[in-house]
Coordinates of N, CA and C in Angstrom, one line a residue:
M1 N 1.0 -1.2 0.0 CA 0.1 -0.1 0.1 C 0.7 1.3 0.1
S2 N 0.7 2.2 -1.0 CA 1.4 3.4 -1.3 C 1.1 4.1 0.1
F3 N 2.1 5.2 0.2 CA 1.8 6.1 1.6 C 0.5 6.9 1.3
I4 N 0.5 7.6 -0.1 CA -0.7 8.2 -0.3 C -2.1 7.7 -0.2
V5 N -2.0 6.4 -0.8 CA -3.2 5.4 -0.3 C -3.5 5.2 1.2
Y6 N -2.6 5.2 1.8 CA -2.6 4.7 3.1 C -3.2 6.1 4.0
F7 N -2.6 7.2 3.6 CA -2.9 8.3 4.2 C -4.3 8.8 3.9
I8 N -4.9 8.4 2.7 CA -6.2 8.9 2.6 C -7.3 8.0 3.2
L9 N -6.6 6.8 3.6 CA -7.6 5.8 4.1 C -7.8 6.4 5.6
L10 N -6.7 6.6 6.2 CA -6.7 7.4 7.5 C -7.5 8.5 7.8
L11 N -7.8 9.1 6.5 CA -8.6 10.4 6.8 C -10.1 10.2 6.4
I12 N -10.0 9.2 5.5 CA -11.5 9.1 5.0 C -12.3 8.0 5.9
I13 N -11.9 7.1 6.5 CA -12.4 6.2 7.1 C -13.0 7.0 8.5
P14 N -12.3 7.7 9.5 CA -13.2 8.3 10.5 C -14.1 9.4 10.1
M15 N -13.6 10.1 8.9 CA -14.5 11.1 8.4 C -15.7 10.5 7.9
W16 N -15.9 9.4 7.2 CA -17.1 8.8 6.6 C -17.9 8.2 7.7
A17 N -17.4 7.8 8.9 CA -18.0 7.4 10.1 C -18.7 8.3 10.9
Q18 N -17.8 9.5 11.0 CA -18.5 10.7 11.9 C -19.5 11.3 10.9
F19 N -19.5 11.4 9.6 CA -20.5 12.1 8.6 C -21.8 11.2 9.0
K20 N -21.7 9.8 8.8 CA -22.7 8.9 8.8 C -23.4 9.0 10.3
L21 N -22.6 9.1 11.4 CA -23.4 9.4 12.5 C -24.1 10.9 12.6
K22 N -23.4 11.8 12.2 CA -24.0 12.8 12.3 C -25.2 13.0 11.7
R23 N -25.3 12.5 10.5 CA -26.6 12.4 9.4 C -27.6 11.8 10.0
T24 N -27.4 10.4 10.4 CA -28.3 9.6 10.9 C -28.8 10.0 12.2
Y25 N -28.2 10.7 12.9 CA -28.6 11.2 14.1 C -29.3 12.4 14.3
G26 N -28.7 13.3 13.2 CA -29.5 14.5 12.9 C -31.1 14.2 12.4
K27 N -31.2 13.1 11.6 CA -32.4 13.1 11.0 C -33.2 12.5 12.4
Y28 N -32.7 11.3 12.9 CA -33.7 10.8 13.8 C -33.9 11.6 15.0
S29 N -33.1 12.7 15.3 CA -33.3 13.4 16.6 C -34.3 14.4 16.3
K30 N -34.7 14.5 15.0 CA -36.0 15.4 14.8 C -37.3 14.7 14.5
I31 N -37.3 13.5 14.7 CA -38.4 12.6 14.4 C -38.9 12.1 16.3
R32 N -40.1 12.7 16.5 CA -40.4 12.4 17.9 C -40.9 10.9 18.1
S33 N -40.6 10.3 19.1 CA -41.0 9.2 19.3 C -42.4 8.9 19.3
T34 N -43.0 7.6 19.2 CA -44.4 7.7 19.6 C -44.6 7.5 21.0
S35 N -43.8 7.0 21.9 CA -44.0 7.0 23.3 C -44.1 8.4 24.1
G36 N -43.4 9.4 23.5 CA -43.4 10.5 24.0 C -42.5 10.6 25.2
I37 N -41.7 9.7 25.4 CA -40.9 9.8 26.7 C -39.4 10.3 26.3
A38 N -39.2 11.3 27.2 CA -37.8 12.1 27.0 C -36.8 10.9 27.4
G39 N -35.6 11.0 26.9 CA -34.4 10.2 27.1 C -34.0 9.8 28.4
A40 N -34.2 10.8 29.3 CA -33.9 10.7 30.8 C -34.7 9.8 31.4
Q41 N -36.0 9.8 31.1 CA -37.2 8.8 31.4 C -36.8 7.5 31.0
V42 N -36.6 7.6 29.5 CA -36.2 6.0 29.0 C -35.3 5.7 30.0
A43 N -34.2 6.2 30.2 CA -33.1 5.6 30.7 C -33.4 5.1 32.4
R44 N -34.4 6.0 32.9 CA -34.9 5.5 34.4 C -35.8 4.4 34.4
I45 N -36.5 4.5 33.5 CA -37.6 3.3 33.3 C -37.0 1.9 32.9
I46 N -35.7 1.8 32.1 CA -35.0 0.7 32.0 C -34.2 0.2 32.9
L47 N -33.5 1.2 33.8 CA -32.7 0.9 35.0 C -33.5 0.3 36.2
D48 N -34.7 1.2 36.3 CA -35.8 0.6 37.5 C -36.0 -0.9 37.2
N49 N -36.4 -1.3 36.0 CA -37.1 -2.4 35.4 C -36.0 -3.5 35.6
N50 N -34.8 -3.3 35.7 CA -33.5 -4.0 35.8 C -33.1 -4.1 37.3
G51 N -33.8 -3.5 38.3 CA -33.3 -3.4 39.6 C -31.9 -2.5 39.7
L52 N -31.7 -1.5 38.7 CA -30.6 -0.6 39.0 C -30.9 0.6 39.7
H53 N -31.6 0.8 40.8 CA -32.1 2.0 41.3 C -31.2 2.8 41.7
D54 N -30.0 2.2 42.0 CA -28.8 3.0 42.6 C -28.0 3.9 41.3
V55 N -28.3 3.6 40.0 CA -27.7 4.2 38.8 C -28.4 5.5 38.8
K56 N -27.7 6.7 38.8 CA -28.5 7.9 38.4 C -28.4 8.3 36.8
V57 N -29.2 9.2 36.6 CA -29.5 9.7 35.2 C -29.0 11.2 35.5
V58 N -28.1 11.7 34.8 CA -27.7 13.1 34.8 C -27.8 13.7 33.3
E59 N -27.7 15.0 33.3 CA -27.4 15.6 32.0 C -26.0 16.2 31.8
S60 N -25.4 15.9 30.7 CA -24.4 16.3 30.6 C -24.1 17.2 29.2
R61 N -23.0 18.2 29.4 CA -22.8 19.0 28.4 C -22.2 18.6 27.0
G62 N -22.4 19.3 25.9 CA -22.1 18.9 24.6 C -22.8 17.9 23.9
M63 N -22.5 17.9 22.4 CA -23.6 17.1 21.6 C -22.7 15.6 21.7
L64 N -23.7 14.7 21.8 CA -23.2 13.3 21.9 C -22.3 13.0 22.7
S65 N -22.4 13.7 24.0 CA -21.4 13.4 25.0 C -21.8 12.3 26.1
D66 N -23.1 11.6 25.5 CA -23.7 10.5 26.2 C -22.7 9.6 26.6
H67 N -22.7 9.1 28.1 CA -21.6 8.1 28.4 C -22.4 7.4 29.6
Y68 N -21.5 6.3 30.0 CA -22.0 5.8 31.3 C -20.6 5.6 32.2
N69 N -20.6 6.0 33.3 CA -19.4 6.0 34.2 C -19.7 5.0 35.3
P70 N -18.9 3.9 35.4 CA -19.0 2.8 36.1 C -18.6 3.1 37.5
L71 N -17.7 4.2 37.5 CA -17.2 4.6 38.9 C -18.1 5.1 39.6
T72 N -18.7 6.2 39.2 CA -20.2 6.8 39.8 C -21.3 6.3 39.5
K73 N -21.6 5.3 38.8 CA -22.8 4.6 38.5 C -23.5 5.6 37.8
T74 N -23.3 6.2 37.0 CA -23.9 7.4 36.4 C -24.1 7.2 34.8
V75 N -25.4 7.4 34.2 CA -25.8 7.6 33.0 C -25.6 9.0 32.8
A76 N -25.0 9.4 31.9 CA -25.0 10.9 31.5 C -25.3 11.0 30.0
L77 N -26.7 11.8 30.0 CA -27.0 12.1 28.5 C -26.9 13.6 28.1
S78 N -26.6 13.9 27.0 CA -26.5 15.2 26.4 C -27.9 15.6 26.3
S79 N -27.8 17.0 26.4 CA -29.0 17.9 26.7 C -30.3 17.5 25.6
H80 N -29.8 17.3 24.7 CA -30.8 17.2 23.7 C -31.6 15.6 24.0
N81 N -30.9 14.6 24.0 CA -31.4 13.3 24.3 C -31.9 13.3 25.7
Y82 N -31.4 14.2 26.5 CA -31.9 14.2 27.9 C -33.4 14.6 28.2
H83 N -33.6 15.6 27.4 CA -34.9 16.5 27.4 C -35.9 15.9 26.5
D84 N -35.5 15.6 25.4 CA -36.3 15.5 24.0 C -36.6 14.1 23.9
A85 N -38.0 13.8 23.4 CA -38.5 12.6 23.2 C -38.3 12.3 21.6
S86 N -37.0 12.0 21.3 CA -36.8 11.4 19.8 C -36.5 10.1 19.8
V87 N -36.6 9.6 18.5 CA -36.1 8.3 18.1 C -34.4 8.1 18.7
A88 N -33.8 9.1 18.1 CA -32.4 8.9 18.4 C -32.1 8.9 19.7
G89 N -32.8 10.0 20.6 CA -32.7 10.1 22.1 C -32.9 8.8 22.8
T90 N -34.1 8.4 22.2 CA -34.5 6.9 23.3 C -33.4 5.8 22.8
A91 N -32.8 5.8 21.6 CA -32.0 4.8 21.1 C -30.7 5.2 21.9
V92 N -30.0 6.2 22.1 CA -29.2 6.5 22.7 C -28.9 6.4 24.3
A93 N -30.4 6.7 24.9 CA -30.5 6.5 25.9 C -30.3 5.2 26.7
A94 N -31.1 4.3 25.9 CA -31.2 2.9 26.0 C -29.7 2.1 25.8
H95 N -28.9 2.8 25.0 CA -27.5 2.0 24.6 C -26.7 2.3 26.1
E96 N -26.8 3.7 26.7 CA -25.9 3.8 27.7 C -26.5 3.1 28.8
V97 N -27.6 3.0 29.0 CA -28.1 2.0 30.2 C -27.6 0.5 29.9
G98 N -27.6 0.0 28.5 CA -26.8 -1.2 28.1 C -25.5 -1.3 28.9
H99 N -24.9 -0.4 28.8 CA -23.6 -0.6 29.5 C -23.9 -0.4 31.1
A100 N -24.6 0.1 31.8 CA -25.0 0.0 33.1 C -25.4 -1.5 33.5
I101 N -26.1 -2.2 32.6 CA -26.5 -3.5 32.8 C -25.4 -4.4 32.4
Q102 N -24.5 -4.0 31.6 CA -23.3 -4.9 31.5 C -22.3 -4.6 32.7
D103 N -22.2 -3.7 33.4 CA -21.7 -3.3 34.6 C -22.2 -4.1 35.6
A104 N -23.4 -4.1 35.8 CA -24.2 -4.7 36.8 C -24.0 -6.4 36.6
E105 N -23.9 -6.7 35.6 CA -23.9 -8.3 35.4 C -22.4 -8.7 35.2
D106 N -21.3 -7.9 35.3 CA -20.0 -8.1 35.2 C -19.6 -8.5 33.9
Y107 N -20.1 -7.8 32.8 CA -19.8 -8.4 31.7 C -18.3 -8.6 31.2
S108 N -17.9 -9.7 30.8 CA -16.3 -9.8 30.9 C -15.7 -9.0 30.0
F109 N -16.1 -8.4 28.6 CA -15.4 -7.7 27.8 C -15.3 -6.4 28.6
L110 N -16.4 -6.0 29.2 CA -16.6 -4.5 30.0 C -15.3 -4.4 31.0
R111 N -15.5 -5.7 31.8 CA -14.5 -5.5 32.8 C -13.1 -5.5 32.3
L112 N -12.7 -6.4 31.3 CA -11.4 -6.1 30.8 C -10.9 -5.0 30.2
R113 N -12.1 -4.2 29.5 CA -11.8 -2.9 28.9 C -11.2 -1.8 30.3
H114 N -12.0 -2.0 31.3 CA -12.0 -1.3 32.6 C -10.5 -1.5 33.1
R115 N -10.0 -2.5 33.0 CA -8.8 -3.1 33.5 C -7.6 -2.4 32.6
L116 N -7.9 -2.5 31.4 CA -7.1 -1.7 30.5 C -6.9 -0.4 30.4
V117 N -7.8 0.5 31.1 CA -7.8 1.8 31.0 C -6.2 2.4 31.6
P118 N -6.1 1.9 32.7 CA -4.8 2.7 33.3 C -3.7 2.4 32.3
V119 N -3.6 1.0 31.7 CA -2.5 0.8 30.9 C -2.3 1.6 29.7
V120 N -3.6 1.5 29.1 CA -3.8 2.3 28.0 C -3.6 4.0 28.1
N121 N -4.0 4.4 29.2 CA -3.8 5.9 29.5 C -2.2 6.2 29.3
I122 N -1.4 5.4 30.0 CA 0.1 5.4 29.9 C 0.6 5.1 28.5
S123 N 0.5 4.0 28.1 CA 1.0 3.4 26.9 C 0.6 4.5 25.8
S124 N -0.5 5.0 25.7 CA -0.8 5.8 24.4 C 0.0 7.2 24.6
N125 N 0.5 7.5 25.6 CA 1.1 8.7 25.9 C 2.6 8.4 25.4
M126 N 3.0 7.2 26.0 CA 4.4 6.9 25.8 C 4.7 6.3 24.2
S127 N 3.9 5.7 23.7 CA 4.3 4.9 22.4 C 4.7 5.9 21.4
W128 N 4.2 6.8 21.1 CA 4.8 7.9 20.0 C 6.0 8.4 20.1
I129 N 6.4 8.6 21.6 CA 7.8 9.2 21.8 C 8.9 7.9 21.3
F130 N 8.4 7.0 21.6 CA 9.7 5.8 21.2 C 9.6 5.6 19.8
I131 N 8.3 5.8 19.1 CA 8.2 5.6 17.8 C 8.8 6.7 16.8
M132 N 8.6 7.9 17.5 CA 9.2 9.0 16.9 C 10.7 8.9 17.0
I133 N 11.5 8.5 18.0 CA 12.8 8.1 18.4 C 13.4 7.2 17.1
G134 N 12.5 6.0 17.3 CA 12.8 4.9 16.4 C 12.7 5.3 14.9
L135 N 11.9 6.1 14.3 CA 11.7 6.3 13.0 C 12.9 7.3 12.7
F136 N 13.1 8.3 13.5 CA 14.2 9.7 13.2 C 15.6 9.2 13.4
S137 N 16.0 8.1 14.3 CA 17.3 7.7 14.5 C 17.4 6.3 14.0
A138 N 16.5 5.7 13.1 CA 16.6 4.3 12.6 C 17.0 3.3 13.7
W139 N 16.5 3.6 14.9 CA 16.8 2.7 16.2 C 15.5 1.8 16.1
S140 N 15.8 0.8 15.4 CA 14.7 -0.4 15.7 C 14.0 -0.9 17.0
G141 N 15.0 -1.0 18.0 CA 14.6 -1.3 19.3 C 13.8 -0.2 19.9
A142 N 14.1 1.0 19.8 CA 13.1 2.0 20.4 C 11.6 2.0 19.6
L143 N 11.8 1.6 17.9 CA 10.6 1.7 17.5 C 9.5 0.4 18.0
L144 N 10.4 -0.7 18.1 CA 9.7 -1.9 18.8 C 9.1 -1.7 19.9
I145 N 9.6 -1.0 20.9 CA 9.0 -0.5 22.4 C 8.0 0.1 21.8
G146 N 7.9 1.3 21.1 CA 6.7 2.1 20.6 C 5.6 1.3 20.1
I147 N 5.9 0.1 19.4 CA 4.7 -0.5 18.8 C 4.3 -1.5 19.8
I148 N 4.9 -2.0 20.8 CA 4.3 -2.7 21.7 C 3.3 -1.9 22.6
L149 N 3.6 -0.6 22.9 CA 2.9 0.3 23.8 C 1.8 0.6 23.2
L150 N 2.1 0.8 21.7 CA 0.8 1.0 20.7 C -0.2 -0.1 20.6
A151 N 0.4 -1.4 20.7 CA -0.5 -2.4 20.3 C -1.3 -2.6 21.5
A152 N -1.0 -2.0 22.8 CA -1.9 -2.0 24.0 C -3.4 -1.0 23.6
G153 N -2.9 0.1 22.8 CA -4.1 0.7 22.5 C -4.9 0.1 21.5
V154 N -4.4 -0.7 20.9 CA -5.1 -1.2 19.7 C -6.1 -2.3 20.2
L155 N -5.1 -3.1 21.4 CA -6.1 -4.2 21.9 C -7.4 -3.7 22.7
F156 N -7.2 -2.5 23.1 CA -8.3 -1.7 24.0 C -9.3 -1.2 22.9
Q157 N -9.2 -1.0 21.7 CA -9.9 -0.6 20.7 C -10.8 -1.8 20.1
L158 N -9.8 -3.0 20.1 CA -10.7 -4.4 19.9 C -11.7 -5.0 20.7
I159 N -11.1 -4.5 21.9 CA -12.2 -5.2 22.9 C -13.4 -4.2 23.0
T160 N -13.2 -2.9 22.7 CA -14.5 -1.9 22.7 C -15.3 -2.3 21.9
L161 N -15.2 -2.9 20.8 CA -16.2 -3.7 19.6 C -17.3 -4.3 20.3
P162 N -17.0 -5.5 21.0 CA -17.9 -6.3 21.7 C -18.9 -5.5 22.7
V163 N -18.1 -4.6 23.4 CA -18.8 -4.0 24.4 C -20.0 -3.2 23.8
E164 N -19.7 -2.3 22.6 CA -20.4 -1.4 22.2 C -21.4 -2.0 21.5
F165 N -21.3 -3.1 20.6 CA -22.1 -4.2 19.9 C -23.2 -4.8 20.9
N166 N -22.7 -5.1 22.1 CA -23.6 -5.9 23.1 C -24.4 -4.8 23.7
A167 N -23.9 -3.7 24.0 CA -24.8 -2.5 24.7 C -26.0 -2.4 23.6
S168 N -25.6 -2.2 22.4 CA -26.5 -1.9 21.4 C -27.7 -3.0 21.3
S169 N -27.2 -4.3 21.4 CA -28.0 -5.4 21.3 C -29.0 -5.5 22.8
R170 N -28.7 -5.1 23.7 CA -29.1 -4.9 25.0 C -30.3 -3.7 25.0
A171 N -29.8 -2.6 24.3 CA -30.7 -1.6 24.2 C -31.9 -1.9 23.5
M172 N -31.9 -2.6 22.4 CA -33.0 -2.9 21.4 C -33.9 -3.9 22.3
D173 N -33.1 -4.8 22.9 CA -34.2 -5.8 23.8 C -34.7 -5.2 24.8
Q174 N -34.3 -4.1 25.5 CA -34.9 -3.4 26.5 C -36.1 -2.5 26.0
L175 N -35.7 -1.6 24.8 CA -36.7 -0.9 24.1 C -38.1 -1.6 23.8
L176 N -37.8 -2.8 23.4 CA -39.0 -3.7 22.9 C -39.9 -4.2 23.9
S177 N -39.0 -4.7 24.9 CA -39.6 -5.5 25.9 C -40.0 -4.4 27.0
N178 N -40.0 -3.1 27.0 CA -40.8 -2.5 28.0 C -41.6 -1.4 27.3
N179 N -41.9 -1.9 25.9 CA -42.7 -1.3 25.1 C -42.6 0.4 24.9
I180 N -41.4 0.8 25.1 CA -40.8 2.0 24.7 C -41.1 2.5 23.2
I181 N -40.5 1.7 22.5 CA -40.7 1.9 21.0 C -41.7 0.8 20.5
R182 N -42.4 1.5 19.3 CA -43.2 0.7 18.5 C -42.3 -0.4 17.5
N183 N -43.0 -1.4 16.8 CA -42.5 -2.0 16.1 C -41.8 -1.4 14.8
E184 N -42.7 -0.3 14.3 CA -42.3 0.3 13.1 C -40.9 1.5 13.4
E185 N -40.8 1.4 14.9 CA -39.6 2.4 14.9 C -38.2 1.7 15.3
E186 N -38.4 0.2 15.5 CA -37.2 -0.5 15.5 C -36.3 -0.4 14.7
R187 N -36.6 -0.3 13.3 CA -35.6 -0.2 12.4 C -34.9 1.1 12.4
D188 N -35.5 2.2 12.5 CA -35.1 3.6 12.7 C -34.0 3.5 14.0
A189 N -34.4 3.0 15.1 CA -33.6 3.0 16.3 C -32.2 2.1 16.1
K190 N -32.3 1.0 15.3 CA -31.1 0.2 15.1 C -30.3 1.1 13.9
K191 N -30.8 2.0 13.2 CA -29.9 2.8 12.2 C -29.3 3.9 13.1
V192 N -29.7 4.2 14.2 CA -28.9 5.1 14.9 C -27.6 4.5 15.7
L193 N -28.3 3.5 16.4 CA -27.1 2.6 17.0 C -26.2 1.9 16.1
S194 N -26.3 1.6 14.9 CA -25.4 1.2 13.8 C -24.5 2.2 13.5
A195 N -24.9 3.4 13.4 CA -24.2 4.6 13.0 C -23.4 5.0 14.1
A196 N -23.4 4.8 15.2 CA -22.9 4.9 16.5 C -21.7 4.0 16.3
A197 N -22.1 2.9 16.4 CA -21.2 1.8 16.3 C -20.0 1.7 15.2
M198 N -20.4 2.5 13.9 CA -19.4 2.4 13.0 C -18.2 3.5 13.4
T199 N -18.5 4.4 14.3 CA -17.2 5.3 14.5 C -16.3 4.4 15.3
Y200 N -16.6 3.5 16.1 CA -15.7 2.7 16.8 C -15.1 1.5 16.0
V201 N -15.9 1.0 15.0 CA -15.3 0.3 13.9 C -14.3 1.1 13.3
A202 N -14.5 2.3 12.6 CA -13.6 3.0 12.1 C -12.2 3.4 12.8
A203 N -12.4 3.8 14.1 CA -11.3 4.0 15.1 C -10.3 2.8 15.0
T204 N -11.0 1.4 15.1 CA -10.2 0.3 15.2 C -9.5 0.1 14.2
A205 N -10.3 0.3 12.9 CA -9.6 0.1 11.6 C -8.3 0.9 11.5
V206 N -8.4 2.0 11.8 CA -7.5 3.1 11.6 C -6.1 2.7 12.5
A207 N -6.7 2.4 14.0 CA -5.6 1.8 14.7 C -4.8 0.6 14.3
V208 N -5.5 -0.5 13.6 CA -4.9 -1.5 13.0 C -4.1 -1.2 11.8
L209 N -4.6 -0.5 10.9 CA -3.9 0.1 9.9 C -2.5 0.6 10.3
E210 N -2.4 1.4 11.0 CA -1.2 2.4 11.6 C -0.3 1.2 12.4
L211 N -0.9 0.1 13.2 CA 0.2 -0.9 13.7 C 0.7 -1.5 12.6
G212 N -0.2 -1.8 11.6 CA 0.4 -2.9 10.4 C 1.6 -2.0 9.8
R213 N 1.3 -0.8 9.4 CA 2.5 0.1 8.9 C 3.8 0.1 9.6
L214 N 3.4 0.2 11.1 CA 4.9 0.4 12.0 C 5.3 -1.0 11.8
L215 N 4.6 -2.0 11.9 CA 5.4 -3.5 12.0 C 6.2 -3.6 10.6
L216 N 5.6 -3.2 9.4 CA 6.1 -3.3 8.0 C 7.7 -2.3 8.2
I217 N 7.5 -1.3 8.8 CA 8.7 -0.4 8.9 C 9.8 -1.1 9.8
Y218 N 9.5 -1.6 10.7 CA 10.4 -2.2 11.7 C 11.0 -3.7 11.0
T219 N 10.1 -4.3 10.3 CA 10.6 -5.6 9.7 C 11.7 -4.8 8.6
S220 N 11.3 -4.0 8.0 CA 12.2 -3.4 7.0 C 13.5 -2.9 7.4
M221 N 13.5 -2.3 8.5 CA 14.7 -1.8 9.3 C 15.7 -3.0 9.8
N222 N 15.1 -4.2 10.1 CA 15.9 -5.1 10.5 C 16.4 -6.1 9.4
R223 N 15.8 -5.9 8.2 CA 16.4 -6.4 6.9 C 17.6 -5.8 6.3
S224 N 17.6 -4.6 6.6 CA 18.7 -3.8 6.0 C 19.8 -3.8 6.8

């Protein structure tokens, strides 16, 4: 793969995923759900029906800043999703609650991802220091250390995929079993969750491509 093609892929893949998410979310955030239930209430209903009364639902700043914090047992929803009763907000709220249910059930991939967080926080900051030293000085040993550190981040990305897909699957099950969405809305909610999942797929693809390129450079160094 030429450098130009590689560079284009690194730019296009995440840009395409973000464009797809914004377009899909933008469309379905304007469509009111037939239940008329705001995202905050959707999250509360699903949490309570799963016995997670201790998990709080709070409003967070920023667009698509929705997340679940396992340390504080908090589902945070961006303002639009928190207050409005849209198909997109309903799907996103249920997805974040899906993470809370994973946490309560000690879902293996989520547990492993949490354990990797401190490792990745260190390795992601250190990896490119060694990589740049290795590339500019042609010191393959430094490059190898950087690759190993970077690989921890790639592993984190790979583990994130089943976590996110499983949370979306749980979200759809909960929305249907709790009669929060009607059958005709199921397809639209899935589109929102699929578009969000593609951002994680794109990030993983970019990380794998970058790791592969560096491995090729390291192999080439040791052959010369």
